[in-house]
mmCIF file with all atom_site columns, C-alpha atoms in Angstrom:
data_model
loop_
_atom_site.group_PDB
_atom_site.id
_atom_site.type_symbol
_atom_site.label_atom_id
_atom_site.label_alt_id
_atom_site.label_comp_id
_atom_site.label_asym_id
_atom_site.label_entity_id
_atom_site.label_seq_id
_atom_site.pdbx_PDB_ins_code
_atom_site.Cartn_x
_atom_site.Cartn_y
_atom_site.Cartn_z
_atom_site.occupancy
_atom_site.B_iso_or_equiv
_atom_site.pdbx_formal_charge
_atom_site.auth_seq_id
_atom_site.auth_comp_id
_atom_site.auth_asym_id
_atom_site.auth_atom_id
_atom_site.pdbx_PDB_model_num
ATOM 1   C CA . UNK A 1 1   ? -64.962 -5.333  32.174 1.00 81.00 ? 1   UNK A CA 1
ATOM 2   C CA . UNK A 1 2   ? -61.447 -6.413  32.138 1.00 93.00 ? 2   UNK A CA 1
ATOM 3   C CA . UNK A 1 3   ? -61.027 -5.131  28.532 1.00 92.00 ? 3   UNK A CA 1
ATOM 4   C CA . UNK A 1 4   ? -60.402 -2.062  29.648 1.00 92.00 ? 4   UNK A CA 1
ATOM 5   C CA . UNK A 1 5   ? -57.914 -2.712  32.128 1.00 95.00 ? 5   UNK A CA 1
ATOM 6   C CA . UNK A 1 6   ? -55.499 -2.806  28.742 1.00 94.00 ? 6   UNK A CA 1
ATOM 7   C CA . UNK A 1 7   ? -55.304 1.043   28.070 1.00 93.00 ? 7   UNK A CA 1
ATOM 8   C CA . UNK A 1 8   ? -54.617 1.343   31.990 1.00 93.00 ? 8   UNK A CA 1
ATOM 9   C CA . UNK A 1 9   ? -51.475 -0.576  31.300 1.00 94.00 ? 9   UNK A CA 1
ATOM 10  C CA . UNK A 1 10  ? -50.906 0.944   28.759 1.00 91.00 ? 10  UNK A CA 1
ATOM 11  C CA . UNK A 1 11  ? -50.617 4.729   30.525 1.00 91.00 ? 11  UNK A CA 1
ATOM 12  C CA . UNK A 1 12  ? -48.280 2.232   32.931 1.00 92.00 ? 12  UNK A CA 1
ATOM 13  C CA . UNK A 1 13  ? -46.199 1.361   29.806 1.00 90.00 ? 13  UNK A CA 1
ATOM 14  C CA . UNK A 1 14  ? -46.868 -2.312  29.975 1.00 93.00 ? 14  UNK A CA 1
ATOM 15  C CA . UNK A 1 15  ? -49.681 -2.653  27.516 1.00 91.00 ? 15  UNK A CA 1
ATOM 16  C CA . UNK A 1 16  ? -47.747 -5.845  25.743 1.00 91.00 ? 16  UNK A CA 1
ATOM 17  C CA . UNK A 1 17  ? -48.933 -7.692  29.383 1.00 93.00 ? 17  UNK A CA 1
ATOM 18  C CA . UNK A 1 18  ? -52.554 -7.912  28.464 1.00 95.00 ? 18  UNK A CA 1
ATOM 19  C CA . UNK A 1 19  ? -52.731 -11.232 26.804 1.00 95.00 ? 19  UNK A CA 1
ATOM 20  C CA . UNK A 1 20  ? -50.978 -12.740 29.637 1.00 95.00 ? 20  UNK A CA 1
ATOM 21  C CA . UNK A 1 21  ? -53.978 -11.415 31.742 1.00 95.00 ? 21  UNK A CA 1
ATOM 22  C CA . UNK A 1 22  ? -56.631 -12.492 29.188 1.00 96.00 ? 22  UNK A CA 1
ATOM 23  C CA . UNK A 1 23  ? -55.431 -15.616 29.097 1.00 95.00 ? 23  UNK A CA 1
ATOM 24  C CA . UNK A 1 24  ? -55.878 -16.664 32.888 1.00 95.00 ? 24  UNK A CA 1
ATOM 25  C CA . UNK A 1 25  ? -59.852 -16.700 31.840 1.00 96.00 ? 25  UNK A CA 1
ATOM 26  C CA . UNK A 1 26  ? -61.339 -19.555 31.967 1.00 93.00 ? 26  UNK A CA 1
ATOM 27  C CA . UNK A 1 27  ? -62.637 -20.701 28.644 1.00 97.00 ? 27  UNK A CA 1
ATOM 28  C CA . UNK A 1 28  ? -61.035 -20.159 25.520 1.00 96.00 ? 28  UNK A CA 1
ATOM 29  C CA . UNK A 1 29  ? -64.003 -18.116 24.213 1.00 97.00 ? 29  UNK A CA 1
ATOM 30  C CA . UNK A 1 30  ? -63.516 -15.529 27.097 1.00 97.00 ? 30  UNK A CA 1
ATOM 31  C CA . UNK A 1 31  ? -59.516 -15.744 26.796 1.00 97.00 ? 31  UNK A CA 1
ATOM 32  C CA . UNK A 1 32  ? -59.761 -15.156 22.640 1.00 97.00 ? 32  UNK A CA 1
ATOM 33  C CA . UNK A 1 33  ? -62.543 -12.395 23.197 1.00 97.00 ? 33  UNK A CA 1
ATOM 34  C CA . UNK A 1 34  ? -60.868 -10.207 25.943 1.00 97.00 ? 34  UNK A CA 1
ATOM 35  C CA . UNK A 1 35  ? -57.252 -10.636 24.035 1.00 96.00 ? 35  UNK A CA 1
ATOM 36  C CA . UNK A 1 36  ? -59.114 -8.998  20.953 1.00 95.00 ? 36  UNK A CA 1
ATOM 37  C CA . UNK A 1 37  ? -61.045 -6.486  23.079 1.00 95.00 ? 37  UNK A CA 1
ATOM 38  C CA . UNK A 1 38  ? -58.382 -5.141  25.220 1.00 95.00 ? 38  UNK A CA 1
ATOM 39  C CA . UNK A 1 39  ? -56.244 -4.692  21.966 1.00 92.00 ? 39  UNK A CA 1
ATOM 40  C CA . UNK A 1 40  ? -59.161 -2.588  20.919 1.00 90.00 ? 40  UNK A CA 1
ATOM 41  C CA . UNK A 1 41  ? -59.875 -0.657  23.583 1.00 92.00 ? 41  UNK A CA 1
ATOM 42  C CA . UNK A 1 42  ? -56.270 0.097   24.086 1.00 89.00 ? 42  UNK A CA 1
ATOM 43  C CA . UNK A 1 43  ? -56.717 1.491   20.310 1.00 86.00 ? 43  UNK A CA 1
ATOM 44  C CA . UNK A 1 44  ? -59.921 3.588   21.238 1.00 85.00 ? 44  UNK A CA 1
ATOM 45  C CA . UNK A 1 45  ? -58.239 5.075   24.180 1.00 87.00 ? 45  UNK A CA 1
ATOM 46  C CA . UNK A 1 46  ? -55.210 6.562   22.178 1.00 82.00 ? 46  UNK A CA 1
ATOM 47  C CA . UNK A 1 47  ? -56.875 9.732   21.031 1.00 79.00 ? 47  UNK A CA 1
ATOM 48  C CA . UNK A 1 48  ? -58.199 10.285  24.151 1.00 79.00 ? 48  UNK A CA 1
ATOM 49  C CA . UNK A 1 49  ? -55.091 10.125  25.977 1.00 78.00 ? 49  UNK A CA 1
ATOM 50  C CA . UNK A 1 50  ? -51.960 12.557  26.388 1.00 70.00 ? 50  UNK A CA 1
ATOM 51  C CA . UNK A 1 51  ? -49.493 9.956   26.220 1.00 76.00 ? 51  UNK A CA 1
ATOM 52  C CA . UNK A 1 52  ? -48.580 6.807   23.414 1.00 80.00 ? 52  UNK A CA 1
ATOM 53  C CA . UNK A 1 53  ? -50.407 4.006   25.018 1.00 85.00 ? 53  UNK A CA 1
ATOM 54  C CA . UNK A 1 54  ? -49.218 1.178   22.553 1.00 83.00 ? 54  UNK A CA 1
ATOM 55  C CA . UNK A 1 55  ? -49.035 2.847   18.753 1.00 78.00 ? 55  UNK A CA 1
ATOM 56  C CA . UNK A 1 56  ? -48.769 6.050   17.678 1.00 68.00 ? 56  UNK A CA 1
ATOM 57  C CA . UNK A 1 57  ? -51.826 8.259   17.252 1.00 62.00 ? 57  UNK A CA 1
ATOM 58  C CA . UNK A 1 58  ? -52.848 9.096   13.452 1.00 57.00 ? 58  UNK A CA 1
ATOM 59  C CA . UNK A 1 59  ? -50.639 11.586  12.098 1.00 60.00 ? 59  UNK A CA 1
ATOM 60  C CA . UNK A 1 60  ? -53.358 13.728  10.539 1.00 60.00 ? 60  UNK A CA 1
ATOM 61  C CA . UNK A 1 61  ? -55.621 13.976  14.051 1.00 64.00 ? 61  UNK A CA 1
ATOM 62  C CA . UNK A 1 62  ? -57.553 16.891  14.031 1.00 65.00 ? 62  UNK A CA 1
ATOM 63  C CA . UNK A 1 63  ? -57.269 18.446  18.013 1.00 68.00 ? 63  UNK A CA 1
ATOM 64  C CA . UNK A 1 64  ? -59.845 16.649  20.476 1.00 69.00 ? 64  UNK A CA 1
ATOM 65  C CA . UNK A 1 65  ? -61.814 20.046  20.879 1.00 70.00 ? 65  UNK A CA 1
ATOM 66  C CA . UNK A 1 66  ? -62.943 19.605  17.256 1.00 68.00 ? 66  UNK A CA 1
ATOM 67  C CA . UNK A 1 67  ? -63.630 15.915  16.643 1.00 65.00 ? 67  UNK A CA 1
ATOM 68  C CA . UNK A 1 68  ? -64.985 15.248  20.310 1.00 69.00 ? 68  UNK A CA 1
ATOM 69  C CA . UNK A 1 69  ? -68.084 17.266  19.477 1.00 71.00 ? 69  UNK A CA 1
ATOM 70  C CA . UNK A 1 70  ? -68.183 16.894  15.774 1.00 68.00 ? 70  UNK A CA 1
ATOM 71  C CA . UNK A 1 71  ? -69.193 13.663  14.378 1.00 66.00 ? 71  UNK A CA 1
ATOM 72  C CA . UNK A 1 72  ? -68.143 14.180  10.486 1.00 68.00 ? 72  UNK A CA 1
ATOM 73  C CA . UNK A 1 73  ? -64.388 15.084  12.167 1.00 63.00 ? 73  UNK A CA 1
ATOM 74  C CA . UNK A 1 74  ? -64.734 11.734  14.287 1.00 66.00 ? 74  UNK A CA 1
ATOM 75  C CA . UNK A 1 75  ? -64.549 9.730   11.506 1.00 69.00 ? 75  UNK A CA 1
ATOM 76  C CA . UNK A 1 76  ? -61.231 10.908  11.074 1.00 64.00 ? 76  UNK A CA 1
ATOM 77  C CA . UNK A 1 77  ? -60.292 9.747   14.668 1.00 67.00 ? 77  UNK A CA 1
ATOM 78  C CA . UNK A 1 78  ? -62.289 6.518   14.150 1.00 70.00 ? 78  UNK A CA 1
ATOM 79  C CA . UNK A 1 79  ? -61.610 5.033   10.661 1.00 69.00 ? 79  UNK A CA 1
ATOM 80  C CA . UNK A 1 80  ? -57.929 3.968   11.397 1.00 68.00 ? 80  UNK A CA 1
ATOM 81  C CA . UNK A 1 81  ? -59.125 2.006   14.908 1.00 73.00 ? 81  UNK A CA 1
ATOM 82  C CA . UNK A 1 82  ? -60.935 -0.302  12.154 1.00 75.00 ? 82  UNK A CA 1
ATOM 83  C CA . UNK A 1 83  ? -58.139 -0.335  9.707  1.00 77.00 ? 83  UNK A CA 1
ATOM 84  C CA . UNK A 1 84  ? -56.725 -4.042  8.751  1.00 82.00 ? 84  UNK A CA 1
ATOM 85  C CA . UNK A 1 85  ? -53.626 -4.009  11.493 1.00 80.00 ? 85  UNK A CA 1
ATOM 86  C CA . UNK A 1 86  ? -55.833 -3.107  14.563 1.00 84.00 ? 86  UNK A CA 1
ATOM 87  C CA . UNK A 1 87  ? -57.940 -6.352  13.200 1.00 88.00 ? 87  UNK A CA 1
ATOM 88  C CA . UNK A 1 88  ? -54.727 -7.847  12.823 1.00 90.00 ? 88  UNK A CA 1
ATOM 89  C CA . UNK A 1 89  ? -53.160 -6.745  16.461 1.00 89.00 ? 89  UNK A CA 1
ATOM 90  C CA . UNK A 1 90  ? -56.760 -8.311  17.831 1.00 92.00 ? 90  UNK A CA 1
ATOM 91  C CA . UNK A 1 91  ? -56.574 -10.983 16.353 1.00 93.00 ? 91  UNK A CA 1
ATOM 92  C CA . UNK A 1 92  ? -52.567 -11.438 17.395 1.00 93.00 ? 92  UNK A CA 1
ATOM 93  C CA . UNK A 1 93  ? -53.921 -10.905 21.017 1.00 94.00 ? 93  UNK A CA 1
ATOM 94  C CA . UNK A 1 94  ? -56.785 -13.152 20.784 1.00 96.00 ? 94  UNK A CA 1
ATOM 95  C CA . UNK A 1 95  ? -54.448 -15.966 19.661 1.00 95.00 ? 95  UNK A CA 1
ATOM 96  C CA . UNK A 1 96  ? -51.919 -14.804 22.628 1.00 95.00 ? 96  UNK A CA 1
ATOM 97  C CA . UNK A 1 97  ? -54.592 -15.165 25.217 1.00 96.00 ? 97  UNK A CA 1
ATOM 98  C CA . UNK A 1 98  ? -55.949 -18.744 23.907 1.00 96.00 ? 98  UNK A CA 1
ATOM 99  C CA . UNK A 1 99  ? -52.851 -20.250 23.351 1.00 95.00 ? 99  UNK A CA 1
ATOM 100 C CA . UNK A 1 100 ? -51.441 -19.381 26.678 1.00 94.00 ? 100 UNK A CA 1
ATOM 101 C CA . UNK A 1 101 ? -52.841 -22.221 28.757 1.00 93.00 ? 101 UNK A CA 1
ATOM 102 C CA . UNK A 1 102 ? -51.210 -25.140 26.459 1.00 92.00 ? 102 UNK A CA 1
ATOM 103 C CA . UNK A 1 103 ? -48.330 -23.657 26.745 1.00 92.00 ? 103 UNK A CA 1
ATOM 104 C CA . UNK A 1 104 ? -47.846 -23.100 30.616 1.00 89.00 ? 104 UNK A CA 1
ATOM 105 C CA . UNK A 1 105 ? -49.074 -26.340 32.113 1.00 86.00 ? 105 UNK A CA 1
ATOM 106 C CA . UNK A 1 106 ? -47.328 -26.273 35.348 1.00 85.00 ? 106 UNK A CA 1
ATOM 107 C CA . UNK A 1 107 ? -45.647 -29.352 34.884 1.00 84.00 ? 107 UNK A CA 1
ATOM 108 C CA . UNK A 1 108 ? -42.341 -28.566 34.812 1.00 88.00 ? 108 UNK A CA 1
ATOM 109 C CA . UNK A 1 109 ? -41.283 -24.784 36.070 1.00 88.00 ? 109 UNK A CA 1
ATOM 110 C CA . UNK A 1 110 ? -38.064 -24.673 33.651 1.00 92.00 ? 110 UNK A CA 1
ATOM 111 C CA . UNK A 1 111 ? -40.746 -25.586 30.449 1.00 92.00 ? 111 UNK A CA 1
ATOM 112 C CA . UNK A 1 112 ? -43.303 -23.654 31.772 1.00 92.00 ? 112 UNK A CA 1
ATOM 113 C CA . UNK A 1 113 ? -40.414 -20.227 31.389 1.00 91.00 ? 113 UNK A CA 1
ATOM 114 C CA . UNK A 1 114 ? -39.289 -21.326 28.367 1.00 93.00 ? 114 UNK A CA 1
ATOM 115 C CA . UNK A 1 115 ? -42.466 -21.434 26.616 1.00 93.00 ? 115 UNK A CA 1
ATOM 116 C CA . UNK A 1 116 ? -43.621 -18.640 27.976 1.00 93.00 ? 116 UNK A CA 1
ATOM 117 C CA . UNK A 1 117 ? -40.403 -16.654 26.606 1.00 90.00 ? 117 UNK A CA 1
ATOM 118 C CA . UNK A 1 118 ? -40.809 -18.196 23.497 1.00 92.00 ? 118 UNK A CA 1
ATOM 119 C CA . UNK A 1 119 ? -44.858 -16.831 23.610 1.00 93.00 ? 119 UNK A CA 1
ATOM 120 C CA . UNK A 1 120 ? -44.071 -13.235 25.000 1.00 90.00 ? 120 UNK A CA 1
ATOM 121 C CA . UNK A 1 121 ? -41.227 -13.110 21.941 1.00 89.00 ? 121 UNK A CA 1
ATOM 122 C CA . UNK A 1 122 ? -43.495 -14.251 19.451 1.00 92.00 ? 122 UNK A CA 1
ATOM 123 C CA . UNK A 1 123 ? -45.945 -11.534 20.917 1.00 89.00 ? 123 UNK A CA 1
ATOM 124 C CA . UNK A 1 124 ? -43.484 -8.941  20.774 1.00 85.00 ? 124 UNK A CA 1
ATOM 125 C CA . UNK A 1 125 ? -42.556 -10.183 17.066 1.00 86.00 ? 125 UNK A CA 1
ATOM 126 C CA . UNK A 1 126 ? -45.719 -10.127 15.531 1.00 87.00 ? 126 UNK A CA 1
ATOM 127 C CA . UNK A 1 127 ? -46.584 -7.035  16.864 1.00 81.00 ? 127 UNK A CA 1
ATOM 128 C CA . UNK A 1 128 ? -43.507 -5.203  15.118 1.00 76.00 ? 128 UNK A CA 1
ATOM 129 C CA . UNK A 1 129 ? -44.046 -7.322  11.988 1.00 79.00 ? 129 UNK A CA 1
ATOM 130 C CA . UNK A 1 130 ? -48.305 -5.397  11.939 1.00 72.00 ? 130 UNK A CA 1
ATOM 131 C CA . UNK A 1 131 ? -46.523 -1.736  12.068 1.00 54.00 ? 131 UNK A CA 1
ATOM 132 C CA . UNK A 1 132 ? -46.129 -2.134  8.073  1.00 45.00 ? 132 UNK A CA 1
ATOM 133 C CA . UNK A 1 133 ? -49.587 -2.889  6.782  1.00 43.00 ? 133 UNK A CA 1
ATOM 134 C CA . UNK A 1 134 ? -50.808 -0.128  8.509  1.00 47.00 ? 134 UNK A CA 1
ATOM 135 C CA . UNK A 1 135 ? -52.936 3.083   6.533  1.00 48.00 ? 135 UNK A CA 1
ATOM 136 C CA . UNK A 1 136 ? -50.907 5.760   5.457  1.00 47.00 ? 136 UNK A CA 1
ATOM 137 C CA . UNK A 1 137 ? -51.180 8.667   7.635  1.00 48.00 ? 137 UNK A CA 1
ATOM 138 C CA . UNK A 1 138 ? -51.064 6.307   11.037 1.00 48.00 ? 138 UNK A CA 1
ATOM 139 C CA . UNK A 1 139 ? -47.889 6.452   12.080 1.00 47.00 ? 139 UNK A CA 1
ATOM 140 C CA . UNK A 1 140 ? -46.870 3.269   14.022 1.00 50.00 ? 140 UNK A CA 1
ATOM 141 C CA . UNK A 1 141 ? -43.390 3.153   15.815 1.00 55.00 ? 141 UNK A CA 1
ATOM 142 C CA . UNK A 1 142 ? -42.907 0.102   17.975 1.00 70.00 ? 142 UNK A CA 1
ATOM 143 C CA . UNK A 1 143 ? -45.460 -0.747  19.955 1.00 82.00 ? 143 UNK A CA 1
ATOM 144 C CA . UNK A 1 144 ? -44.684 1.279   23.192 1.00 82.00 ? 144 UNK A CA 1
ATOM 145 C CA . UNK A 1 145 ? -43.673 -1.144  26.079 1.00 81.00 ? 145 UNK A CA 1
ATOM 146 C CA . UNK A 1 146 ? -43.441 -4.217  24.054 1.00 83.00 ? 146 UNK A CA 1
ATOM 147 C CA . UNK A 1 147 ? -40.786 -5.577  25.848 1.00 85.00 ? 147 UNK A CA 1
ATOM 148 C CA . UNK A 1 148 ? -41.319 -4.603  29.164 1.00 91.00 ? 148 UNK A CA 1
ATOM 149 C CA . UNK A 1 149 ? -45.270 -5.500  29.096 1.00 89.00 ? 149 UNK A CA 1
ATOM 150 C CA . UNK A 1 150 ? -43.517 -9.106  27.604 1.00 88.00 ? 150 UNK A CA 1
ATOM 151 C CA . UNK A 1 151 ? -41.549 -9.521  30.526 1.00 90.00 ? 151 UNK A CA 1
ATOM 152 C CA . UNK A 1 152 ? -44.361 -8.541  33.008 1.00 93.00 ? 152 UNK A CA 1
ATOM 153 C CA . UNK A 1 153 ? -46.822 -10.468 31.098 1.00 92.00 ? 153 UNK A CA 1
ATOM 154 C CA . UNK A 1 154 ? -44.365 -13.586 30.945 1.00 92.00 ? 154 UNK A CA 1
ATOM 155 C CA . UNK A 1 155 ? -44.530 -13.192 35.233 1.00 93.00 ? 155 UNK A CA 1
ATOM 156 C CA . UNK A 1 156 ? -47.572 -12.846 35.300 1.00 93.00 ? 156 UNK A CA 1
ATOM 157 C CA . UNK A 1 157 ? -48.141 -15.854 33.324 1.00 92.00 ? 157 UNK A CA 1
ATOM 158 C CA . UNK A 1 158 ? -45.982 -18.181 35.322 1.00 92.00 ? 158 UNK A CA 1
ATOM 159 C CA . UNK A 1 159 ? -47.262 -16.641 38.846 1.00 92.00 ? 159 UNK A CA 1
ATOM 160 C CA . UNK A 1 160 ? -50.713 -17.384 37.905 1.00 91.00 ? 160 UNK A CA 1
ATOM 161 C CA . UNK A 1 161 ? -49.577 -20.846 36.336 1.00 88.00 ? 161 UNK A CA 1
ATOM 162 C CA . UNK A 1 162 ? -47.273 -21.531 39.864 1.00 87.00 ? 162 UNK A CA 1
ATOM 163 C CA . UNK A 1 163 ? -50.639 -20.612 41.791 1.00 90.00 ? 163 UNK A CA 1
ATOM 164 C CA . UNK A 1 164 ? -52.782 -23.118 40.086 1.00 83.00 ? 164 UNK A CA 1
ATOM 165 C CA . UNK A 1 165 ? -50.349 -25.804 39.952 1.00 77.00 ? 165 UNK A CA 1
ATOM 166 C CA . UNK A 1 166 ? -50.160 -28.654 37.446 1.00 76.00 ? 166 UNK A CA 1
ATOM 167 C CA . UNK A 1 167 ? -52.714 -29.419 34.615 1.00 65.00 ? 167 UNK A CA 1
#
């Protein structure tokens, strides 16, 4: 499943690149659905990993030796992964990955970079703007790797676009 390809770039610091690989899909049902999913898989991964793979971890998580067996103390782990700015950061990633093809049509390799640019910075935006409306006790500093998963993302768009050729 490519979905989970996202918290593997994440570990790599380059989580932001994700909807630039969801969007190569073919059909914009698979390009929105994988842009959501990766976003939350990259979120279910976090307490499981030793390192900040996009936001910060809950503040108030317990140590994995007592919510990995116990399911009342997973709750805890779970309940901010369906919080309103994970839904939000899906949703951000879902409209990433579908808008992605009408933007890079191959026509013209100087439009093609500048609307990618303009995606991967409105990417990078709206993912700072979702570190308010978070719970309390999540704490969110940027999204680690926003910028640099932007910039590999943007490449990867415009390789992939280059590849194909014009629309």
């Amino acid at each position: 499943m490519l979905a989970a390809l996202a918290p593997a770039l994440g570990a790599a610091g380059v989580a932001g690149a994700f909807p630039a690989i969801a969007g190569q899909l073919r059909t914009w049902r698979m390009r929105a659905g994988v842009g959501a999913l990766g976003y939350w898989w990259l979120t279910l991964a976090q307490p499981l990993a030793h390192v900040r793979l996009w936001l910060a971890a809950p503040r108030a998580l317990p140590p994995r030796s007592v919510w990995e067996p116990s399911l009342s103390h997973a709750t805890h782990v779970l309940a901010p992964m369906l919080s309103t700015g994970v839904v939000l950061g899906a949703g951000i990633w879902a409209a990433g990955a579908l808008a992605l093809p009408r933007l890079a049509r191959g026509r013209s390799a100087l439009a093609d970079a500048i609307a990618v640019g303009a995606w991967s910075v409105a990417l990078v935006l709206a993912a700072r703007a979702l570190d308010g409306p978070l719970p309390a006790g999540v704490t969110h500093a940027s999204p680690r790797g926003a910028i640099l998963g932007a910039l590999f993302g943007a490449a990867i768009a415009l390789g992939a676009r280059a590849l194909r050729g014009p629309v």
